[in-house]
Tab-separated table of C-alpha atoms and ligand atoms in Angstrom:
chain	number	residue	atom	x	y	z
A	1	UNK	CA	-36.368	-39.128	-98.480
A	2	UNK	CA	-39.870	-39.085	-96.794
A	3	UNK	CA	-41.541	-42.021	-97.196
A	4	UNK	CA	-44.649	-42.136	-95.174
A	5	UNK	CA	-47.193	-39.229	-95.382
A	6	UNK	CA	-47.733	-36.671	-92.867
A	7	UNK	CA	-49.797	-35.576	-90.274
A	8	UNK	CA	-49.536	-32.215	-88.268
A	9	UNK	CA	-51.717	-30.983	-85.851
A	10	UNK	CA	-51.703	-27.889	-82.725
A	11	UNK	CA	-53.076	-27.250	-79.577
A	12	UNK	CA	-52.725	-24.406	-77.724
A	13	UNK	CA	-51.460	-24.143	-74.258
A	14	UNK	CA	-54.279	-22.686	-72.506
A	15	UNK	CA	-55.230	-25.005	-69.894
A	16	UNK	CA	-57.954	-27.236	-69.075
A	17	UNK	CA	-57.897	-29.543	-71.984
A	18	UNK	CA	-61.225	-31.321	-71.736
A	19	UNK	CA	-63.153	-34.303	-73.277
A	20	UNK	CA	-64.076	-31.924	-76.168
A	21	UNK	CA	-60.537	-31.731	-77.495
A	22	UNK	CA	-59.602	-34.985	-76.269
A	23	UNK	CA	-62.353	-36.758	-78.400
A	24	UNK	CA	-62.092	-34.142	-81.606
A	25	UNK	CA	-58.319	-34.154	-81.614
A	26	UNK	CA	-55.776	-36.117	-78.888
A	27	UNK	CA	-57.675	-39.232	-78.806
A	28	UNK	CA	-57.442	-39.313	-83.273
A	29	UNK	CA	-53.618	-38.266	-82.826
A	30	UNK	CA	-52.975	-41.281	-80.755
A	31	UNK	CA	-54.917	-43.808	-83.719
A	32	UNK	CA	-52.661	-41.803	-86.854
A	33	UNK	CA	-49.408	-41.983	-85.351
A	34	UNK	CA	-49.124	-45.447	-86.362
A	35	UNK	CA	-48.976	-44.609	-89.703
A	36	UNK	CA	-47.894	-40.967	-90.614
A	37	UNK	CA	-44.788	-39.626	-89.832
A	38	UNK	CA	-46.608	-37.052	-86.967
A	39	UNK	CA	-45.541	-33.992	-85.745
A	40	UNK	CA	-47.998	-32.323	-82.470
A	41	UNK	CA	-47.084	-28.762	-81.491
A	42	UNK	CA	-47.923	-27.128	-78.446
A	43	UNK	CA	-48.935	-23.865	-80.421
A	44	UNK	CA	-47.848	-21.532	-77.284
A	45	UNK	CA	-47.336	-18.429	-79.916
A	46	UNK	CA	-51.427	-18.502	-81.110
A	47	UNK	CA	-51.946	-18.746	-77.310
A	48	UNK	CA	-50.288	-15.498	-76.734
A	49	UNK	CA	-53.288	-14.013	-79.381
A	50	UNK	CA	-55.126	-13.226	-75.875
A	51	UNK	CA	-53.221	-12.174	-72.874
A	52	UNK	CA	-51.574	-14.541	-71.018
A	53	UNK	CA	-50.030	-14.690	-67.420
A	54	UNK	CA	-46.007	-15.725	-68.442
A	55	UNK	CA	-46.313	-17.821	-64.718
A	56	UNK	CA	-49.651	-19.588	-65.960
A	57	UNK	CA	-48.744	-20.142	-69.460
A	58	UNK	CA	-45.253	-21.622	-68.908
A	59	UNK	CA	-46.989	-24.137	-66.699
A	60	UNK	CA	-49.532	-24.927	-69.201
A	61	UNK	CA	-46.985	-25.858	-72.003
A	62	UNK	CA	-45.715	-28.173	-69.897
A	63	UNK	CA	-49.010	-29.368	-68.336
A	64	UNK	CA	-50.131	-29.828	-72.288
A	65	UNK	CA	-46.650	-31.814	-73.015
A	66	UNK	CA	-47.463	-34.113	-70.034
A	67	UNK	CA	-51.448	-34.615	-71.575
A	68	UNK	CA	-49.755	-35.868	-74.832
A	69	UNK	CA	-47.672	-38.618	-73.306
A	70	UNK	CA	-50.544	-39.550	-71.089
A	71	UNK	CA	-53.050	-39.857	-73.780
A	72	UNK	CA	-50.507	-42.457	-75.802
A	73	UNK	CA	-48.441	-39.765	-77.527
A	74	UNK	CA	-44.972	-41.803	-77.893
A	75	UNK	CA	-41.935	-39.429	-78.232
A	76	UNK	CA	-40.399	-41.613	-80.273
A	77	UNK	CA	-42.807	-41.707	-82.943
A	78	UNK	CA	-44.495	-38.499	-83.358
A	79	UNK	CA	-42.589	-35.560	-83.298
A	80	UNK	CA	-43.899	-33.366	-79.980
A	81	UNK	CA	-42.405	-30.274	-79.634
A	82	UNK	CA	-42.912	-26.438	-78.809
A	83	UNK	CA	-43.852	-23.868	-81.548
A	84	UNK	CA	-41.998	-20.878	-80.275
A	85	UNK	CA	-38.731	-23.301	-80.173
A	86	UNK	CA	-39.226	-23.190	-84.064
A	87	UNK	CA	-38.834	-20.026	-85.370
A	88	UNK	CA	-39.261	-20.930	-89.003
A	89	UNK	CA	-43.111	-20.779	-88.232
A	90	UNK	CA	-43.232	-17.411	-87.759
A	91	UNK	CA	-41.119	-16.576	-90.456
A	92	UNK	CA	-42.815	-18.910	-92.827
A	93	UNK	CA	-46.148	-16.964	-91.326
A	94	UNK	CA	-45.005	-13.658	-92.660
A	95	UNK	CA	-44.012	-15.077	-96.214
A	96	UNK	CA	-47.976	-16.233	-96.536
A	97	UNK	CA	-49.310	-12.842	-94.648
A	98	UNK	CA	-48.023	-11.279	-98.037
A	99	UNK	CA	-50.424	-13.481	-99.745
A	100	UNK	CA	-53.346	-13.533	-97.497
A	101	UNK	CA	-56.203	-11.188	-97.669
A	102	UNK	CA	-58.122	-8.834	-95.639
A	103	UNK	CA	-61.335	-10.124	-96.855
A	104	UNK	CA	-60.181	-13.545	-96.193
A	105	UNK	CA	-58.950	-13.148	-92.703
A	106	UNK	CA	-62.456	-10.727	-91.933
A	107	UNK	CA	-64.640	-13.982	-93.306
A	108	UNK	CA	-62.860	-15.741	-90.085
A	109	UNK	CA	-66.111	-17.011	-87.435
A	110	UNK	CA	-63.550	-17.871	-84.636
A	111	UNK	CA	-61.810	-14.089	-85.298
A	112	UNK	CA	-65.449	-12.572	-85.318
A	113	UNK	CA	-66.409	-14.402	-81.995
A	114	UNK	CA	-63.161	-14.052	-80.086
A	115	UNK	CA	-62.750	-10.374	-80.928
A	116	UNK	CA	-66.336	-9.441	-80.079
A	117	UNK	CA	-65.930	-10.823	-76.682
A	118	UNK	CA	-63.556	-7.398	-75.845
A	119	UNK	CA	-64.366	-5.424	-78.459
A	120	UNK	CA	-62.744	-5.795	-82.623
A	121	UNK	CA	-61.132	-2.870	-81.484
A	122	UNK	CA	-59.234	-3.557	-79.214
A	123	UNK	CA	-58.560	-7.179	-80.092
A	124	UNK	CA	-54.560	-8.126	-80.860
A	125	UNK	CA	-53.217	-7.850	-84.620
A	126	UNK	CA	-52.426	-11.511	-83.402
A	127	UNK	CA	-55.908	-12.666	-83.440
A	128	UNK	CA	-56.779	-11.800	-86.521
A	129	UNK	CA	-53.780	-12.927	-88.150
A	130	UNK	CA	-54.208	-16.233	-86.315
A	131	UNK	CA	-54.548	-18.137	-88.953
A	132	UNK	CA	-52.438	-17.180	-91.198
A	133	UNK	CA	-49.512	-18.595	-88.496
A	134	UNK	CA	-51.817	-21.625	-88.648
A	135	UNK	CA	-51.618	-22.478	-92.296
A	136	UNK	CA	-47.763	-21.630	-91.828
A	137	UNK	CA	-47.747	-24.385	-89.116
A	138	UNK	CA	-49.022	-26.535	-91.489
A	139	UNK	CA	-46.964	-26.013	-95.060
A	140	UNK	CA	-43.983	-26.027	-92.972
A	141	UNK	CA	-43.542	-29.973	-92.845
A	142	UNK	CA	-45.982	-30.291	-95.666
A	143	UNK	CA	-48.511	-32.361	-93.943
A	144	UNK	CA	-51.015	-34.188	-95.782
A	145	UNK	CA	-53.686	-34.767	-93.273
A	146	UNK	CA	-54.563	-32.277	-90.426
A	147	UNK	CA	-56.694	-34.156	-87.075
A	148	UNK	CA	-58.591	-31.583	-85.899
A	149	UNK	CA	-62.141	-31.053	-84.514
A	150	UNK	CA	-64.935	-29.589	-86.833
A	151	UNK	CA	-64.854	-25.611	-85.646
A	152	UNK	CA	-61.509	-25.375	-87.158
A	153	UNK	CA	-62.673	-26.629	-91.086
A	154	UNK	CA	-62.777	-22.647	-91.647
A	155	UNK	CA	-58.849	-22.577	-90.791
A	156	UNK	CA	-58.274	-25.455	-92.525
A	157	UNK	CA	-59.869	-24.398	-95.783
A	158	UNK	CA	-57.475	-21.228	-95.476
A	159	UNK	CA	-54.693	-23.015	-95.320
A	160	UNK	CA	-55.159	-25.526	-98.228
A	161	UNK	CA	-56.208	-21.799	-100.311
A	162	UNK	CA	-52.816	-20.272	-99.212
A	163	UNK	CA	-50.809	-23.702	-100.338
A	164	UNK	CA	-52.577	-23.284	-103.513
A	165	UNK	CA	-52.155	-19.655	-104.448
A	166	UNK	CA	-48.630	-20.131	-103.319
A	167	UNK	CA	-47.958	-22.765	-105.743
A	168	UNK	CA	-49.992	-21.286	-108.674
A	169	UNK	CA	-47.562	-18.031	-107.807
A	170	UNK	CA	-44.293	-19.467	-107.665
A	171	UNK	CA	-44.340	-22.764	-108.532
A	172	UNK	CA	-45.013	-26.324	-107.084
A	173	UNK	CA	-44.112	-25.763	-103.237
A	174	UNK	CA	-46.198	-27.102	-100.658
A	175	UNK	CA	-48.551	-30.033	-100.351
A	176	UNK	CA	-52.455	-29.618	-100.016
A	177	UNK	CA	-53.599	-30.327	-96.589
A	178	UNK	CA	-56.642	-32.079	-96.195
A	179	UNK	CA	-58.543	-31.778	-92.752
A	180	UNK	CA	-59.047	-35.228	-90.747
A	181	UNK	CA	-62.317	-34.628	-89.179
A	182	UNK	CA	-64.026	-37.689	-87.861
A	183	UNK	CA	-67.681	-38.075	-87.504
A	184	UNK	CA	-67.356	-39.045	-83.304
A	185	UNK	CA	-66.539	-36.783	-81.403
A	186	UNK	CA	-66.025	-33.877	-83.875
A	187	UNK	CA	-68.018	-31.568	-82.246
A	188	UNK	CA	-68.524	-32.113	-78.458
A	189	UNK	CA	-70.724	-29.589	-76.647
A	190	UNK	CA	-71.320	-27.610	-73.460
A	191	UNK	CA	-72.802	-30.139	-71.065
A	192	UNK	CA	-74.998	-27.296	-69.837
A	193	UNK	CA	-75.632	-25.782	-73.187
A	194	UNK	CA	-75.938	-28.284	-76.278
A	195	UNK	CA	-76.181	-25.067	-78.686
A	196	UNK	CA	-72.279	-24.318	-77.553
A	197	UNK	CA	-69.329	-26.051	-78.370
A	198	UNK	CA	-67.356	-27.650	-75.179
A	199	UNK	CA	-64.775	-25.008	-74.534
A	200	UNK	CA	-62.372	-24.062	-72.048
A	201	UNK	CA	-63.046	-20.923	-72.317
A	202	UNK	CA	-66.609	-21.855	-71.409
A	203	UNK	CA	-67.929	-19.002	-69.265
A	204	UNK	CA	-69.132	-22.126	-66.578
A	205	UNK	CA	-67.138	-25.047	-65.487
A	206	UNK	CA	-70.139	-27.040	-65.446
A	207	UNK	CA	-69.886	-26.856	-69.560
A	208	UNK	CA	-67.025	-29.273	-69.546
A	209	UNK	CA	-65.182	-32.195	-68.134
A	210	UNK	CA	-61.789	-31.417	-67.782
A	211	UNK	CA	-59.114	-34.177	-68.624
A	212	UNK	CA	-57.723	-33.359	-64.483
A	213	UNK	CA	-60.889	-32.876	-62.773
A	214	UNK	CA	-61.295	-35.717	-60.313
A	215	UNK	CA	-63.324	-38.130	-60.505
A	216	UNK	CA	-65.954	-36.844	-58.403
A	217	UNK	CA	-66.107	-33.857	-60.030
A	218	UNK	CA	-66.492	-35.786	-63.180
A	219	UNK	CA	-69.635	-37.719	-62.131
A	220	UNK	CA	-71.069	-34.219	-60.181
A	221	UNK	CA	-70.875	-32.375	-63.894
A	222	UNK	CA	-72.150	-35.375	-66.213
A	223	UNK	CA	-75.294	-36.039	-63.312
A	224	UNK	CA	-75.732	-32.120	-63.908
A	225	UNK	CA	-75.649	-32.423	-67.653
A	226	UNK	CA	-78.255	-30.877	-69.184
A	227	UNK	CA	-81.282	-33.440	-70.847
A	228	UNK	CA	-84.058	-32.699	-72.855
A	229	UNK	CA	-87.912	-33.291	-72.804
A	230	UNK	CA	-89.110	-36.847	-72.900
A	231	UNK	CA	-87.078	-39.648	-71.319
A	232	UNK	CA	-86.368	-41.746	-74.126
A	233	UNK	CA	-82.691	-42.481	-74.413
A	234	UNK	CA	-82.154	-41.529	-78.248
A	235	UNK	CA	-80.442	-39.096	-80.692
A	236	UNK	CA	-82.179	-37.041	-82.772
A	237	UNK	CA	-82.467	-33.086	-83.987
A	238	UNK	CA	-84.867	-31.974	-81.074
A	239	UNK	CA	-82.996	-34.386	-78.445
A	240	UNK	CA	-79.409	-32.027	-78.700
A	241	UNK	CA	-78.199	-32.864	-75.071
A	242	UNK	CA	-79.240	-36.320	-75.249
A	243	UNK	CA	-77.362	-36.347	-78.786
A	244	UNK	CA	-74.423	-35.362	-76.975
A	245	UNK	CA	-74.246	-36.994	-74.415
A	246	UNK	CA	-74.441	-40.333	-76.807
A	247	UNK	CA	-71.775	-39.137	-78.341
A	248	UNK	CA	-70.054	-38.775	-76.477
A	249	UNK	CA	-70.740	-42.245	-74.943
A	250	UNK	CA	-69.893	-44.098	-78.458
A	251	UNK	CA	-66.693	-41.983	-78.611
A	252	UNK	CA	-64.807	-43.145	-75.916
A	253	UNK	CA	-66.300	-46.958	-76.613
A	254	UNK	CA	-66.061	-48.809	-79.421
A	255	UNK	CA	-70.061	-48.672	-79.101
A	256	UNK	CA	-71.794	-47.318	-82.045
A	257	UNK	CA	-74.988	-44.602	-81.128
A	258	UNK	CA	-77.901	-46.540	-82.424
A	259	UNK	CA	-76.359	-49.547	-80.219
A	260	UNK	CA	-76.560	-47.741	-76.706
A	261	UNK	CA	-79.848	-46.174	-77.476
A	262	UNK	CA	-81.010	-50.456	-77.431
A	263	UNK	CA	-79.262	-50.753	-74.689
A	264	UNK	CA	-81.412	-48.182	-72.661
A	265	UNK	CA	-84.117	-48.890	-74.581
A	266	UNK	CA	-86.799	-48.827	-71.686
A	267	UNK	CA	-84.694	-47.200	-68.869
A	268	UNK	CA	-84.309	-43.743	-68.309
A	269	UNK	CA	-81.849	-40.605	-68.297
A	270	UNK	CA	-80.951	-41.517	-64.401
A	271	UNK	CA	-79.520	-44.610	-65.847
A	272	UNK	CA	-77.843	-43.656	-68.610
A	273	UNK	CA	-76.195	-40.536	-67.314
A	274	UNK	CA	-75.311	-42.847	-63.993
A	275	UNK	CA	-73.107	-44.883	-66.898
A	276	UNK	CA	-71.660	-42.641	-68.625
A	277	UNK	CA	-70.264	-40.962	-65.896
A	278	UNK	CA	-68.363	-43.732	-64.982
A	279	UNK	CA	-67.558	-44.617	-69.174
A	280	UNK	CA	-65.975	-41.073	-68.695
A	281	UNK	CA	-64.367	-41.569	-65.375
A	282	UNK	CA	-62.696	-45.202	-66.475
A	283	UNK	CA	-61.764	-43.589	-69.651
A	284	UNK	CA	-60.154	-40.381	-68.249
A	285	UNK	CA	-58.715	-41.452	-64.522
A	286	UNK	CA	-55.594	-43.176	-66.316
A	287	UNK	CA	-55.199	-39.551	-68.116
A	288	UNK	CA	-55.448	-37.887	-65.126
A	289	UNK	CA	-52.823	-39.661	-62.561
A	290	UNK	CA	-50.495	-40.472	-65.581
A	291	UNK	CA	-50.509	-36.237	-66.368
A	292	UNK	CA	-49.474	-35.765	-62.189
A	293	UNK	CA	-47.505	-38.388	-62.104
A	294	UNK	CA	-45.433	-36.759	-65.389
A	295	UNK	CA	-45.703	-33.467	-64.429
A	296	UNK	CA	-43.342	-34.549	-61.143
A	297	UNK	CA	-40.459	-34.302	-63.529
A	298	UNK	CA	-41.048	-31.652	-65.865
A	299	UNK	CA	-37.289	-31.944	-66.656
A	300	UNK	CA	-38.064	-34.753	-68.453
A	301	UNK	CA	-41.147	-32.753	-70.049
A	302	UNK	CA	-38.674	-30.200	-71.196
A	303	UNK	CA	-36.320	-32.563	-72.831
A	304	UNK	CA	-38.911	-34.109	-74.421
A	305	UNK	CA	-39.999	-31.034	-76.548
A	306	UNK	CA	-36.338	-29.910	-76.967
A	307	UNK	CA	-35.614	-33.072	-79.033
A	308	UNK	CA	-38.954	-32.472	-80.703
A	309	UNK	CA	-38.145	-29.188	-81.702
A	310	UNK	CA	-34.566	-30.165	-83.151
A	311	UNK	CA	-36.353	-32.925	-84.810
A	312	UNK	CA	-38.979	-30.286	-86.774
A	313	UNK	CA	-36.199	-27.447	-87.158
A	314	UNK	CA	-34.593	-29.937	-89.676
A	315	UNK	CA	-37.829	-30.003	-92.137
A	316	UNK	CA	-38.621	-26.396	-91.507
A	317	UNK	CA	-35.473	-25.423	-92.477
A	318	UNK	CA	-35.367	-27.027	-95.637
A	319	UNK	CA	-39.078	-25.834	-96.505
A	320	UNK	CA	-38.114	-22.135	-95.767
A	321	UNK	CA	-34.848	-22.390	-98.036
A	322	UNK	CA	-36.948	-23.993	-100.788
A	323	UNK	CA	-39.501	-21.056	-100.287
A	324	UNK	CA	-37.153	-18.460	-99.814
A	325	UNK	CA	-35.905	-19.495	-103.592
A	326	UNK	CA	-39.088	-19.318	-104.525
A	327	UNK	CA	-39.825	-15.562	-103.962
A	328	UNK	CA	-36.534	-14.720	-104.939
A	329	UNK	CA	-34.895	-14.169	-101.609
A	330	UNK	CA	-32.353	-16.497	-102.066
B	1	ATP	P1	-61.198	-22.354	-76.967
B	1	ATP	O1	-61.170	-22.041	-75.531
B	1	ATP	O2	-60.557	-21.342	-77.828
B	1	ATP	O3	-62.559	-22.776	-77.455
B	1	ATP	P2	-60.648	-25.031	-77.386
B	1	ATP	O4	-61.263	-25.572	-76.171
B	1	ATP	O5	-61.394	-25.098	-78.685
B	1	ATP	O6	-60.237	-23.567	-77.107
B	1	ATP	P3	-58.188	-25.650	-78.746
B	1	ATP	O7	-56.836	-25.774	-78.182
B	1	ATP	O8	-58.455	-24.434	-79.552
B	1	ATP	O9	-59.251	-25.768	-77.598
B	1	ATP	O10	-58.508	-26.936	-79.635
B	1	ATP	C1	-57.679	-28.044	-79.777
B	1	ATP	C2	-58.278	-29.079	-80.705
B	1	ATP	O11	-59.441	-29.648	-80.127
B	1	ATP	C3	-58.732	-28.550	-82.066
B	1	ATP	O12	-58.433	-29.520	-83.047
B	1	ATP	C4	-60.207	-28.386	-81.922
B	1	ATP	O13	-60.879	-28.532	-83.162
B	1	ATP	C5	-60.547	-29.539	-80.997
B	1	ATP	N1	-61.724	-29.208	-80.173
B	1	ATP	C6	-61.821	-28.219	-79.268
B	1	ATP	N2	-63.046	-28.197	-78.702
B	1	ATP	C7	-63.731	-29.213	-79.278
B	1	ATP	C8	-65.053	-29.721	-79.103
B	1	ATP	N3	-65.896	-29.185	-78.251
B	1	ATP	N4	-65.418	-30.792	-79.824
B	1	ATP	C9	-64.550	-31.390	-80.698
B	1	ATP	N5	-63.304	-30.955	-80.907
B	1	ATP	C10	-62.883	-29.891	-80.210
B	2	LTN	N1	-56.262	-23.209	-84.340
B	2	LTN	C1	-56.177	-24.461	-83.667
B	2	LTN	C2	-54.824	-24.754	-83.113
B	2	LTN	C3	-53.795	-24.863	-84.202
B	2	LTN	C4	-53.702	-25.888	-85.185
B	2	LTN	C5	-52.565	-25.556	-85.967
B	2	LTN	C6	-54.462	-27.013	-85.476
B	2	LTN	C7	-52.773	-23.994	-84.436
B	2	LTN	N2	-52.031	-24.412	-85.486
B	2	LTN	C8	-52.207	-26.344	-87.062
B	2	LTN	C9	-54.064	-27.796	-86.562
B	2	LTN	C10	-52.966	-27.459	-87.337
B	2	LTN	C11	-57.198	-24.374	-82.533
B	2	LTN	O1	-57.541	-23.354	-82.094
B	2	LTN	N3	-57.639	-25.458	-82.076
């Protein structure tokens, strides 16, 4: 019997998690599961949508597994496991594929941008399928509430239309997911570009703050953060870096924005960036040396995401079987 709602969110595997994802996703993980019976994946199958070095992404998975334990992930709470260890995903993926549409997939920004960056042409099947596999990640364990950072409300919406149409096709299957998208931290951008979204796949390091850089690096990329005319410490539509950079501030205190802009009313950027650096340094240096100090044993990593992945195979199961019945392929 399930008794508490769920929650179930991805990442991929793709290296350099940064402040971005820790403040629009991990950090929100760590507050829900408390409450929801959780599952995290480490969604190593929509990393292989772009090509991947086996050597570097084997590493990553287990880098990734090491950054949810250190952010407060607890193994024996959430469920943390693997997606390619659960192959009902991908099977539950094709079931919806022969529900999804062309049009619906083409409407997809993060497919447009992705696949322009080598060409549509040549971009994988993968990619623009992406997700599809997402919303099957999703209806698998039936989660009600989805923690995820504001660019992915496009997939989201996908996913709760698929659920739907499903259910108005065959018959009362899979819960609604709702998207968890909280107002700090939802959208953290470039530190050298406040019109760009933080992202690893940033085209400068300088962009974002890594959850492993050292601390020296840390304070080098906030000092070099990008400001805007005036020096007035405040948020506002024509101050984006300073906007930014305050959110980023009140996101990893329990400060709210208008309170820090008082609290430099009268002093400068210098100051404030001189602060933050070290709000983001105290915040992410536990992070950091618990992720090394994890990653010594990546036994321990790997048996961590096996049990995980038993754990989830139980529910996926079940949901498959029930949908399997449901489109007459029982
Ligand atoms: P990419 O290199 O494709 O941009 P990414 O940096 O967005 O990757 P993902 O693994 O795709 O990282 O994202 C993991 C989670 O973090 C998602 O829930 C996503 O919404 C969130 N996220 C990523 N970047 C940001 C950001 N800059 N601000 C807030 N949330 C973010
Ligand atoms: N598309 C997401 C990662 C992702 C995900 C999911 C998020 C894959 N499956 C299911 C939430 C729920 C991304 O790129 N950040």
């Amino acid at each position: 019997m399930q008794t508490k709602q769920r929650v179930f969110s991805g990442i991929q595997p793709s290296g350099a998690s940064h402040l971005g994802t820790y403040l629009g996703a991990l950090k929100n993980w760590v507050a829900v599961q408390e409450e929801y019976e959780s599952y995290f994946c480490i969604v190593d199958l929509h990393a292989l949508t772009v090509p991947q070095d086996p050597k570097v992404l084997r590493a990553n998975v287990r880098e990734m597994a090491a950054i949810f334990i250190a952010v407060g992930l607890d193994p024996e709470r959430s469920i943390i496991f693997r997606q390619s260890r659960v192959a009902e995903h991908t099977e539950l993926g094709w079931l919806l594929n022969c529900i999804a549409r062309v049009g619906e997939l083409s409407r997809m920004t993060q497919f447009k941008d992705k696949s322009q960056k080598g060409g549509a042409e040549s971009a994988s099947v993968a990619l623009y399928d992406y997700p599809v596999l997402q919303a099957a990640d999703i209806l698998l364990y039936n989660a009600h509430l989805v923690p995820v950072g504001e660019d992915q409300r496009q997939h989201l919406e996908l996913s709760r239309t698929l659920a739907r149409r499903f259910n108005s096709l065959y018959g009362e299957t899979f819960v609604v997911p709702e998207p968890m998208i909280l107002e700090t931290g939802a959208r953290v951008m470039a530190l050298d570009d406040p019109t760009r979204k933080m992202s690893k796949s940033s085209p400068t390091p300088g962009g974002y703050v890594s959850l492993l850089d050292e601390p020296d690096v840390t304070r080098r990329k906030i000092r070099r953060a990008k400001t805007d005319s005036g020096s007035e410490v405040t948020a506002s539509p024509e101050k984006p870096a300073l906007t930014n950079l305050l959110g980023i501030y009140a996101g990893l205190t329990v400060q709210s924005v208008s309170g820090i802009e008082d609290q430099y009313q009268g002093k400068g950027y210098g100051d404030f960036k001189k602060d933050l650096a070290e709000v983001v340094v105290e915040s992410l240096s536990p992070i950091r040396e618990r992720t090394l100090e994890l990653l010594d044993d990546p036994r321990e990593l790997d048996g961590i995401l096996e049990a995980g992945a038993e754990k989830a195979r139980e529910v996926a199961r079940s949901t498959l079987h029930h949908t399997w019945a449901r489109m007459g392929l029982d």
